[in-house]
PDB file of C-alpha atoms in Angstrom:
ATOM      1  CA  MET A   1     -26.577-177.576 -13.464  1.00  0.00           C
ATOM      2  CA  SER A   2     -27.861-174.256 -14.647  1.00  0.00           C
ATOM      3  CA  ARG A   3     -28.890-171.717 -12.066  1.00  0.00           C
ATOM      4  CA  LEU A   4     -32.573-170.863 -12.168  1.00  0.00           C
ATOM      5  CA  CYS A   5     -34.222-167.720 -10.858  1.00  0.00           C
ATOM      6  CA  TRP A   6     -37.625-167.888  -9.277  1.00  0.00           C
ATOM      7  CA  CYS A   7     -39.365-166.790 -12.458  1.00  0.00           C
ATOM      8  CA  ASP A   8     -38.082-170.070 -14.044  1.00  0.00           C
ATOM      9  CA  VAL A   9     -38.771-172.281 -11.072  1.00  0.00           C
ATOM     10  CA  LEU A  10     -42.249-173.291 -12.262  1.00  0.00           C
ATOM     11  CA  SER A  11     -41.212-173.595 -15.876  1.00  0.00           C
ATOM     12  CA  TRP A  12     -41.167-177.373 -15.576  1.00  0.00           C
ATOM     13  CA  ILE A  13     -44.705-177.264 -14.166  1.00  0.00           C
ATOM     14  CA  GLN A  14     -46.631-176.862 -17.382  1.00  0.00           C
ATOM     15  CA  SER A  15     -49.572-178.975 -16.415  1.00  0.00           C
ATOM     16  CA  THR A  16     -52.175-178.411 -13.741  1.00  0.00           C
ATOM     17  CA  GLU A  17     -51.609-181.910 -12.332  1.00  0.00           C
ATOM     18  CA  SER A  18     -47.849-181.387 -11.800  1.00  0.00           C
ATOM     19  CA  ARG A  19     -48.442-177.978 -10.268  1.00  0.00           C
ATOM     20  CA  GLU A  20     -51.015-179.369  -7.822  1.00  0.00           C
ATOM     21  CA  LEU A  21     -48.630-182.236  -6.926  1.00  0.00           C
ATOM     22  CA  TYR A  22     -45.870-179.764  -6.173  1.00  0.00           C
ATOM     23  CA  ILE A  23     -48.024-177.474  -3.986  1.00  0.00           C
ATOM     24  CA  ARG A  24     -49.725-180.368  -2.159  1.00  0.00           C
ATOM     25  CA  GLY A  25     -46.346-181.970  -1.549  1.00  0.00           C
ATOM     26  CA  LEU A  26     -44.996-178.734   0.037  1.00  0.00           C
ATOM     27  CA  LYS A  27     -48.130-178.377   2.141  1.00  0.00           C
ATOM     28  CA  GLN A  28     -47.902-181.933   3.370  1.00  0.00           C
ATOM     29  CA  ILE A  29     -44.277-181.614   4.269  1.00  0.00           C
ATOM     30  CA  ARG A  30     -44.980-178.296   6.113  1.00  0.00           C
ATOM     31  CA  SER A  31     -47.798-179.790   8.143  1.00  0.00           C
ATOM     32  CA  GLY A  32     -45.573-182.756   8.974  1.00  0.00           C
ATOM     33  CA  VAL A  33     -42.839-180.388  10.184  1.00  0.00           C
ATOM     34  CA  LEU A  34     -45.383-178.629  12.418  1.00  0.00           C
ATOM     35  CA  ILE A  35     -46.468-181.966  13.975  1.00  0.00           C
ATOM     36  CA  ILE A  36     -42.850-182.937  14.509  1.00  0.00           C
ATOM     37  CA  LEU A  37     -42.215-179.611  16.244  1.00  0.00           C
ATOM     38  CA  VAL A  38     -45.113-180.258  18.632  1.00  0.00           C
ATOM     39  CA  ALA A  39     -43.833-183.783  19.253  1.00  0.00           C
ATOM     40  CA  ASN A  40     -40.389-182.406  20.079  1.00  0.00           C
ATOM     41  CA  ILE A  41     -41.819-180.019  22.622  1.00  0.00           C
ATOM     42  CA  ILE A  42     -43.760-182.819  24.280  1.00  0.00           C
ATOM     43  CA  GLY A  43     -40.634-184.982  24.109  1.00  0.00           C
ATOM     44  CA  LEU A  44     -38.685-182.300  25.931  1.00  0.00           C
ATOM     45  CA  VAL A  45     -41.300-182.363  28.752  1.00  0.00           C
ATOM     46  CA  ALA A  46     -40.993-186.159  28.839  1.00  0.00           C
ATOM     47  CA  ALA A  47     -37.226-185.880  29.130  1.00  0.00           C
ATOM     48  CA  GLY A  48     -37.628-183.530  32.107  1.00  0.00           C
ATOM     49  CA  LEU A  49     -40.017-185.939  33.813  1.00  0.00           C
ATOM     50  CA  LEU A  50     -37.669-188.845  33.080  1.00  0.00           C
ATOM     51  CA  PHE A  51     -34.851-186.971  34.787  1.00  0.00           C
ATOM     52  CA  LEU A  52     -37.002-186.333  37.828  1.00  0.00           C
ATOM     53  CA  LEU A  53     -37.998-189.972  37.893  1.00  0.00           C
ATOM     54  CA  LEU A  54     -34.403-191.179  37.768  1.00  0.00           C
ATOM     55  CA  VAL A  55     -33.449-188.881  40.643  1.00  0.00           C
ATOM     56  CA  ALA A  56     -36.358-190.264  42.680  1.00  0.00           C
ATOM     57  CA  LEU A  57     -35.378-193.879  41.965  1.00  0.00           C
ATOM     58  CA  VAL A  58     -31.614-193.741  42.310  1.00  0.00           C
ATOM     59  CA  THR A  59     -31.510-193.287  46.116  1.00  0.00           C
ATOM     60  CA  PRO A  60     -33.840-195.976  47.448  1.00  0.00           C
ATOM     61  CA  VAL A  61     -32.965-198.688  44.949  1.00  0.00           C
ATOM     62  CA  GLN A  62     -29.845-200.722  45.642  1.00  0.00           C
ATOM     63  CA  TRP A  63     -28.716-204.126  44.586  1.00  0.00           C
ATOM     64  CA  ARG A  64     -29.328-206.806  47.227  1.00  0.00           C
ATOM     65  CA  VAL A  65     -26.256-208.940  48.063  1.00  0.00           C
ATOM     66  CA  VAL A  66     -26.832-212.433  49.419  1.00  0.00           C
ATOM     67  CA  THR A  67     -23.919-214.062  51.147  1.00  0.00           C
ATOM     68  CA  GLU A  68     -23.617-217.773  51.014  1.00  0.00           C
ATOM     69  CA  ILE A  69     -21.118-220.068  52.730  1.00  0.00           C
ATOM     70  CA  THR A  70     -19.313-222.341  50.329  1.00  0.00           C
ATOM     71  CA  PRO A  71     -16.890-225.039  51.188  1.00  0.00           C
ATOM     72  CA  GLY A  72     -13.271-224.195  50.776  1.00  0.00           C
ATOM     73  CA  ARG A  73      -9.928-224.600  52.282  1.00  0.00           C
ATOM     74  CA  ILE A  74      -9.144-223.028  55.644  1.00  0.00           C
ATOM     75  CA  VAL A  75      -6.691-220.192  55.441  1.00  0.00           C
ATOM     76  CA  PRO A  76      -4.779-219.589  58.683  1.00  0.00           C
ATOM     77  CA  ILE A  77      -3.879-216.060  59.557  1.00  0.00           C
ATOM     78  CA  SER A  78      -1.420-215.772  62.363  1.00  0.00           C
ATOM     79  CA  GLY A  79      -0.706-212.698  64.367  1.00  0.00           C
ATOM     80  CA  GLY A  80       1.517-213.157  67.325  1.00  0.00           C
ATOM     81  CA  ASN A  81       0.148-216.019  69.442  1.00  0.00           C
ATOM     82  CA  ILE A  82      -3.344-215.811  67.784  1.00  0.00           C
ATOM     83  CA  VAL A  83      -4.328-218.013  64.816  1.00  0.00           C
ATOM     84  CA  ILE A  84      -7.601-217.184  62.910  1.00  0.00           C
ATOM     85  CA  ASN A  85      -9.103-219.632  60.484  1.00  0.00           C
ATOM     86  CA  VAL A  86     -10.990-217.909  57.571  1.00  0.00           C
ATOM     87  CA  THR A  87     -13.467-219.796  55.351  1.00  0.00           C
ATOM     88  CA  PRO A  88     -13.823-218.171  51.887  1.00  0.00           C
ATOM     89  CA  ARG A  89     -17.295-216.922  51.109  1.00  0.00           C
ATOM     90  CA  THR A  90     -18.909-216.173  47.784  1.00  0.00           C
ATOM     91  CA  HIS A  91     -21.087-213.110  47.116  1.00  0.00           C
ATOM     92  CA  VAL A  92     -24.023-213.874  44.845  1.00  0.00           C
ATOM     93  CA  TYR A  93     -25.959-210.957  43.263  1.00  0.00           C
ATOM     94  CA  ARG A  94     -29.569-212.018  42.760  1.00  0.00           C
ATOM     95  CA  VAL A  95     -31.072-209.832  40.028  1.00  0.00           C
ATOM     96  CA  GLU A  96     -34.581-211.127  40.655  1.00  0.00           C
ATOM     97  CA  ASP A  97     -34.521-209.805  44.240  1.00  0.00           C
ATOM     98  CA  SER A  98     -33.267-206.454  43.058  1.00  0.00           C
ATOM     99  CA  LEU A  99     -35.961-206.200  40.410  1.00  0.00           C
ATOM    100  CA  ARG A 100     -38.616-207.083  42.919  1.00  0.00           C
ATOM    101  CA  GLU A 101     -37.383-204.425  45.285  1.00  0.00           C
ATOM    102  CA  PHE A 102     -37.231-201.931  42.417  1.00  0.00           C
ATOM    103  CA  PHE A 103     -40.865-202.415  41.395  1.00  0.00           C
ATOM    104  CA  ASN A 104     -42.096-202.591  44.973  1.00  0.00           C
ATOM    105  CA  ASN A 105     -40.576-199.165  45.602  1.00  0.00           C
ATOM    106  CA  ILE A 106     -42.451-197.793  42.597  1.00  0.00           C
ATOM    107  CA  LEU A 107     -45.810-199.269  43.653  1.00  0.00           C
ATOM    108  CA  LYS A 108     -45.455-198.163  47.283  1.00  0.00           C
ATOM    109  CA  SER A 109     -44.726-194.541  46.504  1.00  0.00           C
ATOM    110  CA  PRO A 110     -47.612-192.537  44.975  1.00  0.00           C
ATOM    111  CA  ASN A 111     -45.262-189.740  43.890  1.00  0.00           C
ATOM    112  CA  ILE A 112     -42.987-192.097  41.974  1.00  0.00           C
ATOM    113  CA  LEU A 113     -45.996-193.911  40.487  1.00  0.00           C
ATOM    114  CA  THR A 114     -47.407-190.560  39.310  1.00  0.00           C
ATOM    115  CA  LEU A 115     -44.055-189.678  37.755  1.00  0.00           C
ATOM    116  CA  VAL A 116     -43.891-192.976  35.961  1.00  0.00           C
ATOM    117  CA  THR A 117     -47.425-192.563  34.564  1.00  0.00           C
ATOM    118  CA  ALA A 118     -46.800-188.980  33.420  1.00  0.00           C
ATOM    119  CA  THR A 119     -43.427-189.926  31.861  1.00  0.00           C
ATOM    120  CA  VAL A 120     -44.815-192.899  29.924  1.00  0.00           C
ATOM    121  CA  THR A 121     -47.840-190.905  28.771  1.00  0.00           C
ATOM    122  CA  THR A 122     -45.839-187.966  27.427  1.00  0.00           C
ATOM    123  CA  LEU A 123     -43.370-190.307  25.750  1.00  0.00           C
ATOM    124  CA  LEU A 124     -46.152-192.187  23.990  1.00  0.00           C
ATOM    125  CA  VAL A 125     -47.831-188.969  22.883  1.00  0.00           C
ATOM    126  CA  SER A 126     -44.564-187.607  21.513  1.00  0.00           C
ATOM    127  CA  LEU A 127     -43.848-190.933  19.745  1.00  0.00           C
ATOM    128  CA  ILE A 128     -47.343-191.105  18.174  1.00  0.00           C
ATOM    129  CA  LEU A 129     -47.155-187.458  16.987  1.00  0.00           C
ATOM    130  CA  SER A 130     -43.718-188.033  15.515  1.00  0.00           C
ATOM    131  CA  LEU A 131     -44.852-191.096  13.617  1.00  0.00           C
ATOM    132  CA  ILE A 132     -47.886-189.168  12.326  1.00  0.00           C
ATOM    133  CA  GLY A 133     -45.633-186.337  11.223  1.00  0.00           C
ATOM    134  CA  TYR A 134     -43.227-188.548   9.384  1.00  0.00           C
ATOM    135  CA  TRP A 135     -45.469-191.371   8.059  1.00  0.00           C
ATOM    136  CA  ALA A 136     -48.657-189.471   7.256  1.00  0.00           C
ATOM    137  CA  ARG A 137     -47.277-186.084   6.222  1.00  0.00           C
ATOM    138  CA  LEU A 138     -43.562-185.682   5.516  1.00  0.00           C
ATOM    139  CA  VAL A 139     -42.901-188.956   3.679  1.00  0.00           C
ATOM    140  CA  PRO A 140     -46.051-188.702   1.425  1.00  0.00           C
ATOM    141  CA  GLY A 141     -45.254-185.021   0.744  1.00  0.00           C
ATOM    142  CA  ALA A 142     -41.759-185.906  -0.390  1.00  0.00           C
ATOM    143  CA  ARG A 143     -43.171-188.661  -2.605  1.00  0.00           C
ATOM    144  CA  ARG A 144     -45.495-186.083  -4.270  1.00  0.00           C
ATOM    145  CA  LEU A 145     -42.521-183.829  -5.017  1.00  0.00           C
ATOM    146  CA  GLY A 146     -40.777-186.827  -6.529  1.00  0.00           C
ATOM    147  CA  ARG A 147     -43.724-187.374  -8.867  1.00  0.00           C
ATOM    148  CA  ALA A 148     -43.875-183.717  -9.720  1.00  0.00           C
ATOM    149  CA  SER A 149     -40.245-183.516 -10.818  1.00  0.00           C
ATOM    150  CA  ARG A 150     -37.368-185.955 -11.320  1.00  0.00           C
ATOM    151  CA  GLU A 151     -35.108-183.548  -9.515  1.00  0.00           C
ATOM    152  CA  PHE A 152     -36.711-184.648  -6.184  1.00  0.00           C
ATOM    153  CA  THR A 153     -36.684-188.387  -6.923  1.00  0.00           C
ATOM    154  CA  THR A 154     -33.485-189.147  -5.021  1.00  0.00           C
ATOM    155  CA  ALA A 155     -34.466-187.160  -1.962  1.00  0.00           C
ATOM    156  CA  SER A 156     -37.944-188.723  -2.028  1.00  0.00           C
ATOM    157  CA  THR A 157     -36.561-192.249  -2.152  1.00  0.00           C
ATOM    158  CA  LEU A 158     -34.005-191.633   0.642  1.00  0.00           C
ATOM    159  CA  ILE A 159     -36.696-190.093   2.857  1.00  0.00           C
ATOM    160  CA  TRP A 160     -39.137-192.950   2.279  1.00  0.00           C
ATOM    161  CA  ILE A 161     -36.561-195.692   2.939  1.00  0.00           C
ATOM    162  CA  GLY A 162     -35.003-193.949   5.917  1.00  0.00           C
ATOM    163  CA  TYR A 163     -37.865-192.333   7.745  1.00  0.00           C
ATOM    164  CA  PHE A 164     -40.558-194.937   7.098  1.00  0.00           C
ATOM    165  CA  TRP A 165     -38.688-198.153   7.566  1.00  0.00           C
ATOM    166  CA  GLY A 166     -36.255-196.678  10.170  1.00  0.00           C
ATOM    167  CA  TYR A 167     -39.004-195.592  12.455  1.00  0.00           C
ATOM    168  CA  PHE A 168     -41.000-198.754  11.783  1.00  0.00           C
ATOM    169  CA  ILE A 169     -38.072-200.871  13.027  1.00  0.00           C
ATOM    170  CA  LEU A 170     -37.593-198.491  15.952  1.00  0.00           C
ATOM    171  CA  LEU A 171     -41.252-198.893  16.884  1.00  0.00           C
ATOM    172  CA  LEU A 172     -40.848-202.665  16.802  1.00  0.00           C
ATOM    173  CA  VAL A 173     -37.809-202.412  19.052  1.00  0.00           C
ATOM    174  CA  ILE A 174     -39.728-200.283  21.581  1.00  0.00           C
ATOM    175  CA  LEU A 175     -42.674-202.722  21.576  1.00  0.00           C
ATOM    176  CA  ILE A 176     -40.346-205.726  22.020  1.00  0.00           C
ATOM    177  CA  GLY A 177     -38.565-203.923  24.805  1.00  0.00           C
ATOM    178  CA  LEU A 178     -41.841-203.145  26.620  1.00  0.00           C
ATOM    179  CA  GLY A 179     -42.816-206.796  26.186  1.00  0.00           C
ATOM    180  CA  VAL A 180     -39.579-207.985  27.737  1.00  0.00           C
ATOM    181  CA  LEU A 181     -40.029-205.532  30.606  1.00  0.00           C
ATOM    182  CA  ALA A 182     -43.597-206.727  31.208  1.00  0.00           C
ATOM    183  CA  TYR A 183     -42.435-210.394  31.166  1.00  0.00           C
ATOM    184  CA  THR A 184     -39.740-209.537  33.694  1.00  0.00           C
ATOM    185  CA  ILE A 185     -42.234-207.823  35.999  1.00  0.00           C
ATOM    186  CA  VAL A 186     -44.754-210.646  35.810  1.00  0.00           C
ATOM    187  CA  THR A 187     -42.403-213.572  36.169  1.00  0.00           C
ATOM    188  CA  GLU A 188     -39.769-211.774  38.262  1.00  0.00           C
ATOM    189  CA  SER A 189     -37.192-213.659  36.264  1.00  0.00           C
ATOM    190  CA  THR A 190     -34.289-212.640  34.067  1.00  0.00           C
ATOM    191  CA  ILE A 191     -34.290-215.752  31.868  1.00  0.00           C
ATOM    192  CA  GLY A 192     -33.773-214.677  28.298  1.00  0.00           C
ATOM    193  CA  ILE A 193     -33.582-211.009  29.137  1.00  0.00           C
ATOM    194  CA  PHE A 194     -29.920-210.715  28.072  1.00  0.00           C
ATOM    195  CA  THR A 195     -30.662-212.387  24.744  1.00  0.00           C
ATOM    196  CA  ALA A 196     -33.544-209.957  24.233  1.00  0.00           C
ATOM    197  CA  ILE A 197     -31.268-207.075  25.021  1.00  0.00           C
ATOM    198  CA  ILE A 198     -28.806-208.195  22.326  1.00  0.00           C
ATOM    199  CA  GLY A 199     -31.624-208.482  19.716  1.00  0.00           C
ATOM    200  CA  ILE A 200     -33.019-205.083  20.723  1.00  0.00           C
ATOM    201  CA  SER A 201     -29.560-203.514  20.374  1.00  0.00           C
ATOM    202  CA  VAL A 202     -29.082-204.941  16.890  1.00  0.00           C
ATOM    203  CA  GLY A 203     -32.548-203.693  15.864  1.00  0.00           C
ATOM    204  CA  PHE A 204     -31.811-200.278  17.319  1.00  0.00           C
ATOM    205  CA  ILE A 205     -28.566-199.981  15.324  1.00  0.00           C
ATOM    206  CA  VAL A 206     -30.404-200.937  12.067  1.00  0.00           C
ATOM    207  CA  ALA A 207     -33.089-198.371  12.837  1.00  0.00           C
ATOM    208  CA  VAL A 208     -30.561-195.610  13.562  1.00  0.00           C
ATOM    209  CA  ILE A 209     -28.736-196.351  10.219  1.00  0.00           C
ATOM    210  CA  LEU A 210     -32.029-196.129   8.306  1.00  0.00           C
ATOM    211  CA  VAL A 211     -33.047-192.876  10.076  1.00  0.00           C
ATOM    212  CA  ILE A 212     -29.681-191.417   9.105  1.00  0.00           C
ATOM    213  CA  ILE A 213     -30.419-192.296   5.501  1.00  0.00           C
ATOM    214  CA  GLY A 214     -33.724-190.438   5.804  1.00  0.00           C
ATOM    215  CA  HIS A 215     -31.944-187.508   7.327  1.00  0.00           C
ATOM    216  CA  ILE A 216     -29.576-187.449   4.351  1.00  0.00           C
ATOM    217  CA  GLY A 217     -32.590-187.458   2.076  1.00  0.00           C
ATOM    218  CA  LEU A 218     -33.965-184.404   3.928  1.00  0.00           C
ATOM    219  CA  ILE A 219     -30.630-182.652   3.363  1.00  0.00           C
ATOM    220  CA  VAL A 220     -30.817-183.447  -0.364  1.00  0.00           C
ATOM    221  CA  LEU A 221     -34.396-182.152  -0.477  1.00  0.00           C
ATOM    222  CA  ALA A 222     -33.494-178.894   1.229  1.00  0.00           C
ATOM    223  CA  TYR A 223     -30.555-178.325  -1.147  1.00  0.00           C
ATOM    224  CA  LYS A 224     -32.722-179.105  -4.194  1.00  0.00           C
ATOM    225  CA  LEU A 225     -35.332-176.599  -3.037  1.00  0.00           C
ATOM    226  CA  TYR A 226     -32.552-174.072  -2.682  1.00  0.00           C
ATOM    227  CA  GLU A 227     -31.358-174.757  -6.205  1.00  0.00           C
ATOM    228  CA  PHE A 228     -34.909-174.303  -7.567  1.00  0.00           C
ATOM    229  CA  GLU A 229     -35.980-171.267  -5.582  1.00  0.00           C
ATOM    230  CA  LYS A 230     -32.695-169.626  -4.707  1.00  0.00           C
ATOM    231  CA  ASN A 231     -34.034-169.091  -1.202  1.00  0.00           C
ATOM    232  CA  THR A 232     -30.943-168.795   1.048  1.00  0.00           C
ATOM    233  CA  LEU A 233     -32.995-170.147   3.977  1.00  0.00           C
ATOM    234  CA  TYR A 234     -32.994-173.578   2.355  1.00  0.00           C
ATOM    235  CA  LEU A 235     -29.170-173.556   2.081  1.00  0.00           C
ATOM    236  CA  ILE A 236     -28.947-172.617   5.783  1.00  0.00           C
ATOM    237  CA  ILE A 237     -31.306-175.488   6.543  1.00  0.00           C
ATOM    238  CA  ALA A 238     -29.162-177.926   4.581  1.00  0.00           C
ATOM    239  CA  ILE A 239     -26.045-176.812   6.429  1.00  0.00           C
ATOM    240  CA  LEU A 240     -27.725-177.080   9.850  1.00  0.00           C
ATOM    241  CA  LEU A 241     -29.010-180.592   9.000  1.00  0.00           C
ATOM    242  CA  ILE A 242     -25.460-181.657   8.197  1.00  0.00           C
ATOM    243  CA  VAL A 243     -24.223-180.233  11.492  1.00  0.00           C
ATOM    244  CA  VAL A 244     -27.041-182.001  13.352  1.00  0.00           C
ATOM    245  CA  LEU A 245     -26.048-185.309  11.698  1.00  0.00           C
ATOM    246  CA  ILE A 246     -22.426-184.868  12.705  1.00  0.00           C
ATOM    247  CA  LEU A 247     -23.316-183.925  16.270  1.00  0.00           C
ATOM    248  CA  THR A 248     -25.676-186.938  16.483  1.00  0.00           C
ATOM    249  CA  LEU A 249     -22.841-189.281  15.490  1.00  0.00           C
ATOM    250  CA  THR A 250     -20.569-187.778  18.133  1.00  0.00           C
ATOM    251  CA  GLY A 251     -23.278-188.370  20.762  1.00  0.00           C
ATOM    252  CA  PHE A 252     -21.926-191.913  21.271  1.00  0.00           C
ATOM    253  CA  ILE A 253     -18.605-190.563  22.568  1.00  0.00           C
ATOM    254  CA  PRO A 254     -18.258-191.162  26.358  1.00  0.00           C
ATOM    255  CA  TYR A 255     -18.542-188.124  28.675  1.00  0.00           C
ATOM    256  CA  VAL A 256     -18.910-185.664  25.796  1.00  0.00           C
ATOM    257  CA  GLY A 257     -21.823-187.518  24.113  1.00  0.00           C
ATOM    258  CA  PRO A 258     -24.653-186.384  26.454  1.00  0.00           C
ATOM    259  CA  PHE A 259     -23.766-182.695  26.027  1.00  0.00           C
ATOM    260  CA  MET A 260     -23.579-183.162  22.297  1.00  0.00           C
ATOM    261  CA  LEU A 261     -27.019-184.755  22.238  1.00  0.00           C
ATOM    262  CA  ILE A 262     -28.486-181.739  24.154  1.00  0.00           C
ATOM    263  CA  GLY A 263     -26.902-179.354  21.644  1.00  0.00           C
ATOM    264  CA  THR A 264     -28.172-181.516  18.790  1.00  0.00           C
ATOM    265  CA  SER A 265     -31.748-181.391  20.136  1.00  0.00           C
ATOM    266  CA  ILE A 266     -31.709-177.604  20.371  1.00  0.00           C
ATOM    267  CA  LEU A 267     -30.159-177.183  16.924  1.00  0.00           C
ATOM    268  CA  GLY A 268     -32.527-179.697  15.397  1.00  0.00           C
ATOM    269  CA  PHE A 269     -35.526-177.867  16.885  1.00  0.00           C
ATOM    270  CA  ILE A 270     -34.298-174.597  15.350  1.00  0.00           C
ATOM    271  CA  THR A 271     -33.803-176.320  11.982  1.00  0.00           C
ATOM    272  CA  TRP A 272     -37.391-177.584  11.978  1.00  0.00           C
ATOM    273  CA  ILE A 273     -38.654-174.053  12.673  1.00  0.00           C
ATOM    274  CA  LEU A 274     -36.639-172.626   9.757  1.00  0.00           C
ATOM    275  CA  LEU A 275     -37.863-175.380   7.450  1.00  0.00           C
ATOM    276  CA  TYR A 276     -41.475-174.572   8.427  1.00  0.00           C
ATOM    277  CA  ILE A 277     -40.934-170.940   7.610  1.00  0.00           C
ATOM    278  CA  ALA A 278     -39.162-171.650   4.290  1.00  0.00           C
ATOM    279  CA  LEU A 279     -41.861-174.041   3.153  1.00  0.00           C
ATOM    280  CA  GLY A 280     -44.490-171.393   3.896  1.00  0.00           C
ATOM    281  CA  GLU A 281     -42.691-168.968   1.627  1.00  0.00           C
ATOM    282  CA  SER A 282     -42.460-171.617  -1.114  1.00  0.00           C
ATOM    283  CA  ILE A 283     -46.144-172.408  -0.928  1.00  0.00           C
ATOM    284  CA  ARG A 284     -47.121-168.699  -1.144  1.00  0.00           C
ATOM    285  CA  ARG A 285     -44.863-168.185  -4.120  1.00  0.00           C
ATOM    286  CA  ALA A 286     -46.022-171.324  -5.902  1.00  0.00           C
ATOM    287  CA  GLU A 287     -49.714-170.461  -5.419  1.00  0.00           C
ATOM    288  CA  SER A 288     -49.065-166.949  -6.781  1.00  0.00           C
ATOM    289  CA  GLN A 289     -47.677-168.355 -10.036  1.00  0.00           C
ATOM    290  CA  GLN A 290     -50.213-168.955 -12.818  1.00  0.00           C
ATOM    291  CA  VAL A 291     -49.862-171.858 -15.152  1.00  0.00           C
ATOM    292  CA  PRO A 292     -49.560-170.413 -18.645  1.00  0.00           C
ATOM    293  CA  PRO A 293     -52.827-171.184 -20.450  1.00  0.00           C
ATOM    294  CA  THR A 294     -52.695-173.607 -23.318  1.00  0.00           C
ATOM    295  CA  PRO A 295     -53.366-171.717 -26.558  1.00  0.00           C
ATOM    296  CA  PRO A 296     -56.533-172.934 -28.291  1.00  0.00           C
ATOM    297  CA  ALA A 297     -56.080-175.143 -31.222  1.00  0.00           C
ATOM    298  CA  THR A 298     -56.762-173.419 -34.550  1.00  0.00           C
ATOM    299  CA  LEU A 299     -58.419-175.219 -37.318  1.00  0.00           C
ATOM    300  CA  GLN A 300     -56.368-175.115 -40.528  1.00  0.00           C
ATOM    301  CA  ILE A 301     -58.593-174.795 -43.563  1.00  0.00           C
ATOM    302  CA  PRO A 302     -56.842-175.921 -46.691  1.00  0.00           C
ATOM    303  CA  PRO A 303     -57.004-173.436 -49.504  1.00  0.00           C
ATOM    304  CA  SER A 304     -59.601-174.126 -52.159  1.00  0.00           C
ATOM    305  CA  LEU A 305     -58.257-175.473 -55.380  1.00  0.00           C
TER     306      LEU A 305
END
């Protein structure tokens, strides 16, 4: 592929319609990045509240053990002149009782109830903003770039498949999980909960794979913008996105995974900021370029015979 300087970047935008598509696409992606940044900040607050909530719940909540006597053979244990007969006993862990105790502790403590409300609220706000940023801004913006130039078609398709459908399935998984949790609270029963957990896990894996595809599409988009504009910031963004993807995959490693996820969150936040800055520069440069006017058609008068 030939290397283009910025003066040639808009050479393929010869029509006003294509130029408007390109600029509107960049603006939509940039506004989506800004919304995602705000969602990440709120999500960080939610993570802190969740940590405090877990600390508050760990101590008072314990599994209740119910001891039942079951028939069994008598085992004699002799020690000197003393013989002790021991009847085997079975320990039964009743999950229903533990869940009842768990939710009673939440309802009885105003502080814990306040933490639960604040955590759920911030998580929902962060989720809604993220979906708006991806579905209403970033994905449509990438689709506009794909219509403006074939060079962005692959990135546009990957972003649409990955970010739209990936987060759609993830939203379904969250709603189903909340439904199972509500059913467990109301019925105080664990019937079917393990089957639901298996289904939720499968859906979560599918959603993660699709989101990774969308992330790859964003990498391709950043690199294509670098090829067009020769803005080194886009190349840095593409490299950082690759590093974020690798660190995310290592987040499933035991013991090391949680630390990797923390580093991934910080690095991802920095990458979004850089992308917001780079897109702003692209928009200013694109708006400063003038589409060459179409020369007026000249009427050819045939020479008189």
